[in-house]
Amino acid sequence: MRAETPWRRATAAWLTVLWWSSALAASADYLSPELLERVDALRAEVATTPTNPQNAEARAQVLWEWANAWATSGGYLPVNLTAMIRPGVTDSASAAAATDAFVRELGLLHDDGNAFGSLSADTGPFEARSWATFQQTWTVGSRPVGPGGGIVVTRHFMLDGGAYQTADPAGDNYVSIRSSDPTVAFSADSVPVAGMHGGFRGAAPSLVFRVTEGELNARDTVTVTYGDRSGGSRGLLMPTFSSDRMPYPLYVMFEPDGHQFSLPIQPIRVAGTAVAGVHGFAPSVLRPGEPFELSVRAEDRYYNRARGPLPGWQVLANDRPLAQIPPGDQAIVVLNDLAIAEPGVYQISIRSDDDVVTGVANPVLVSADAPRVYWGDTHGHSGFAEGIGTPERFMTWARDDARLDFVTHSEHDIWMDDHEWQVLKDIVEGYSENGRFVAYLGYEWTTRNLFGGHHNVLFRTAAGRQRVATQFYPTLSKLYQGLRRHHDSADVVVIPHAHQAGDYRQSDPELEPLVEIMSQHGTFEWFGRLYLAHGHQVGFTAASDNHLAQPGYTSPKGGSLSQRGGLGAVLATEKTRDAIFDAMKSLAAYATTGERMILDVRLNDAVMGQRIPFSATRHLRGRVIGTAPIETITVVKNDAEVWQRDLLDVGDTALGSAEALYLNFDSDSVPLNPGDNPRGWRPWTGTLSVSGATLSDASLTDVTSPSTQDLSRDGNRLRFRTSTRGDTSSLRLALTDITPGARIVVELDAGQEFGGGPPLFRQHASVPAARVELPLAELERGQLTRELPLESYRDTVTLRRRLANGERDVSFEYDDEGQVQGDYYYVRVKQVDDAEAWSSPIWVGGFPPR
């Protein structure tokens, strides 16, 4: 997808995006004389001889330069061109066929800028999850559309709105078409479309309105109505998430041969709905009396900014009034010049004046000497690749909605052209402000794990940086070589991730200080452990990998992105570009599942990420301040868990008549085969029934989006839906009137593993139905676990008693002895709400990799 540049953004309800003038194309002044000569030769060759393995590389190189010259001059590139044309990887039949198709498509634009006409749309805004009606109108250009040709009405693969239908005018999501020429008739059909506007990993049927009578000629108009209400339809169901550029892509087929020419994506806007929640953002660590800002964000049930009249808010710190916000219509209100004089930990809560809507902010530690903690998201996407939204929205969300300290818009290099790279540079420099918000220029080096897997590349500064892209550097060793050749290693951070698994056998010690172990794709602690087991000195981070221009504060999307986005924390001296970047380079970092826990871990007084001189005695100490009660603190040494403290263990105390119980669903994400992508999501859908007790209340501990999780209760019976991928998802149960024979029975439906970055060897497995009986009398030390074997995996359902109120501020210590040089230690923290955090390791003795 090609997003509009900042200077081309919509400012009116209707926007017309025109193909650039025929004068530009006719003069070809966007091409140098030398490149124009090569382009002409390429077009002549393709007209007579199809691309083949012998000529593919030379042709791809010319097409690449041509396409980037067109884009840099302001032209709109065909969707997927840069992803398919790879001068460094040209041995596939699909790439050869794509070369010929894109040469012809660019040739049409080159010869006649009006060949494809123009497109306009009703851009809204429309309310999220509402029923809406809007139109897109195409004005036919100089090239006619004859019988068998038509308009392809596709769906972006990430849209969670209504599925188009053309059979029932009174039904939901009805889509219609009409032409200004009354002699033209259409019929609905389907054509296969692959990529982000069809089947993302393979062609899928898409709606096409074919011309069956007449012909569309220059200046005729064709109007596609989404959610046409003229026959009684409620309209088209809009997506759950807001955006400044919601894609409803249209393609033109001039002839019945099926070749689809993409039209520019229109900036259709979707906004949030009524307030359903509130969240606050404050600095994690403050000095006594230091002035600070607190952002209060009113949100709907889908994490969008709330719309409409908003209530007043009462803000409290440790249940004492801190500030008051009057009613208004601004979803985000920033309170300035607040201060807390006394050292300590402060839990900030927010409630509406009528006590109907409540929320919290992150915990705040006021201390004279605690290390500063800064929060960032180093991995997120917009519509510059296969995601949704503009780069401006990405940065605005990071700065204002998520209140991040730092961020990287790490767009996929395979979908990026030179013009978009320059736009990202400009935006990074325009949005960054030392002391407030730091944006890093970066991209995602994108290839299958067979060639090295996905790696995010970040640069310290934006000026003069060039991307070392997959199209020219198609293997991981070549990426390292290219980055070293073109940049100072001190100014580059490379971060691999697991769902298109980075090759953990390789790691450049000067370029790759961190490993991403959690994102919306799943929880992958095993991935970081494999890097450590192979001798690499790397720290841990987490990120969102959000694809909706919503970095840093992200709800589950569904499908492969079925959990909230993670966050990376760094311990830096100040909120500046160099200090934060140096913290990443020095591994002074930790990862969380999105909650802003404060974590400080030291070994023999060295902070996380360091390698200390050898010592046979090791004293590890730490402190964690959670956003919910802490469940367990675990110390991992050399890939083995050596110590754990369970803060919510009730032991063998007698079962009372009323109990707080948690039902935990767990599944592993470790791939069965070395070097493969992770195991997919395990679905947990079914019913729960209680006998011998009264189910007085139930909730999902980690529910953040109704699109991925659901829970309904009817007396002593629950219907639930959730999923796990290397993490835990829990039901919180409140039982009263418990009798000696009380039991919980879980009936699990059959299902199918799912998720992106599909495994190469073990494919997603079918999950059988299962019945799990959990008699409360069989609880041992407050716990009862049932295993559910699935091939080589042992997924579990665990029933646990929990203390009603647990500690949120916990200090811990662990003493160890060892004679091995190079031992390493890290800490994992888990909260009762299933949130987790991981410190970066600390090494004892040995030598760092070189």
Short mmCIF file of C-alpha atoms in Angstrom, two decimals, residues 648-663 690 692-698 731-739 742 744 776-777 779 781-783 799-805:
data_model
loop_
_atom_site.label_atom_id
_atom_site.label_comp_id
_atom_site.label_asym_id
_atom_site.label_seq_id
_atom_site.Cartn_x
_atom_site.Cartn_y
_atom_site.Cartn_z
CA LEU A 648 -0.08 -15.54 46.27
CA ASP A 649 0.34 -19.10 47.50
CA VAL A 650 -2.28 -19.90 50.14
CA GLY A 651 -0.52 -23.16 51.08
CA ASP A 652 -2.58 -25.95 52.61
CA THR A 653 -5.03 -23.73 54.46
CA ALA A 654 -8.53 -25.11 54.64
CA LEU A 655 -10.95 -24.23 51.86
CA GLY A 656 -13.43 -21.61 53.02
CA SER A 657 -17.07 -21.15 52.15
CA ALA A 658 -16.10 -18.32 49.82
CA GLU A 659 -12.98 -18.35 47.65
CA ALA A 660 -11.25 -16.35 44.92
CA LEU A 661 -10.11 -18.84 42.29
CA TYR A 662 -8.26 -18.46 39.02
CA LEU A 663 -8.62 -20.83 36.10
CA VAL A 690 -19.96 -25.00 38.75
CA GLY A 692 -21.69 -27.66 44.77
CA ALA A 693 -21.10 -23.91 45.03
CA THR A 694 -22.45 -20.61 43.76
CA LEU A 695 -20.61 -18.76 41.03
CA SER A 696 -21.16 -15.20 42.22
CA ASP A 697 -18.82 -13.43 39.79
CA ALA A 698 -16.48 -14.12 36.88
CA LEU A 731 -10.67 -16.58 34.32
CA ARG A 732 -11.16 -14.99 37.72
CA LEU A 733 -13.91 -16.84 39.60
CA ALA A 734 -15.65 -15.88 42.83
CA LEU A 735 -17.35 -18.84 44.54
CA THR A 736 -19.60 -18.75 47.58
CA ASP A 737 -21.59 -21.39 49.46
CA ILE A 738 -18.84 -23.93 48.75
CA THR A 739 -19.71 -27.51 49.78
CA ALA A 742 -17.88 -28.65 44.85
CA ILE A 744 -15.75 -27.07 38.20
CA LEU A 776 -12.05 -28.51 44.65
CA ALA A 777 -11.32 -31.30 47.16
CA LEU A 779 -6.52 -28.98 45.35
CA ARG A 781 -1.39 -26.37 48.17
CA GLY A 782 -4.24 -24.52 46.51
CA GLN A 783 -3.56 -25.84 43.01
CA LEU A 799 -7.23 -24.14 39.00
CA ARG A 800 -5.58 -22.04 41.74
CA ARG A 801 -6.65 -20.39 44.92
CA ARG A 802 -5.34 -16.87 45.36
CA LEU A 803 -4.92 -14.43 48.19
CA ALA A 804 -7.58 -11.76 47.93
CA ASN A 805 -5.09 -8.89 48.06
#
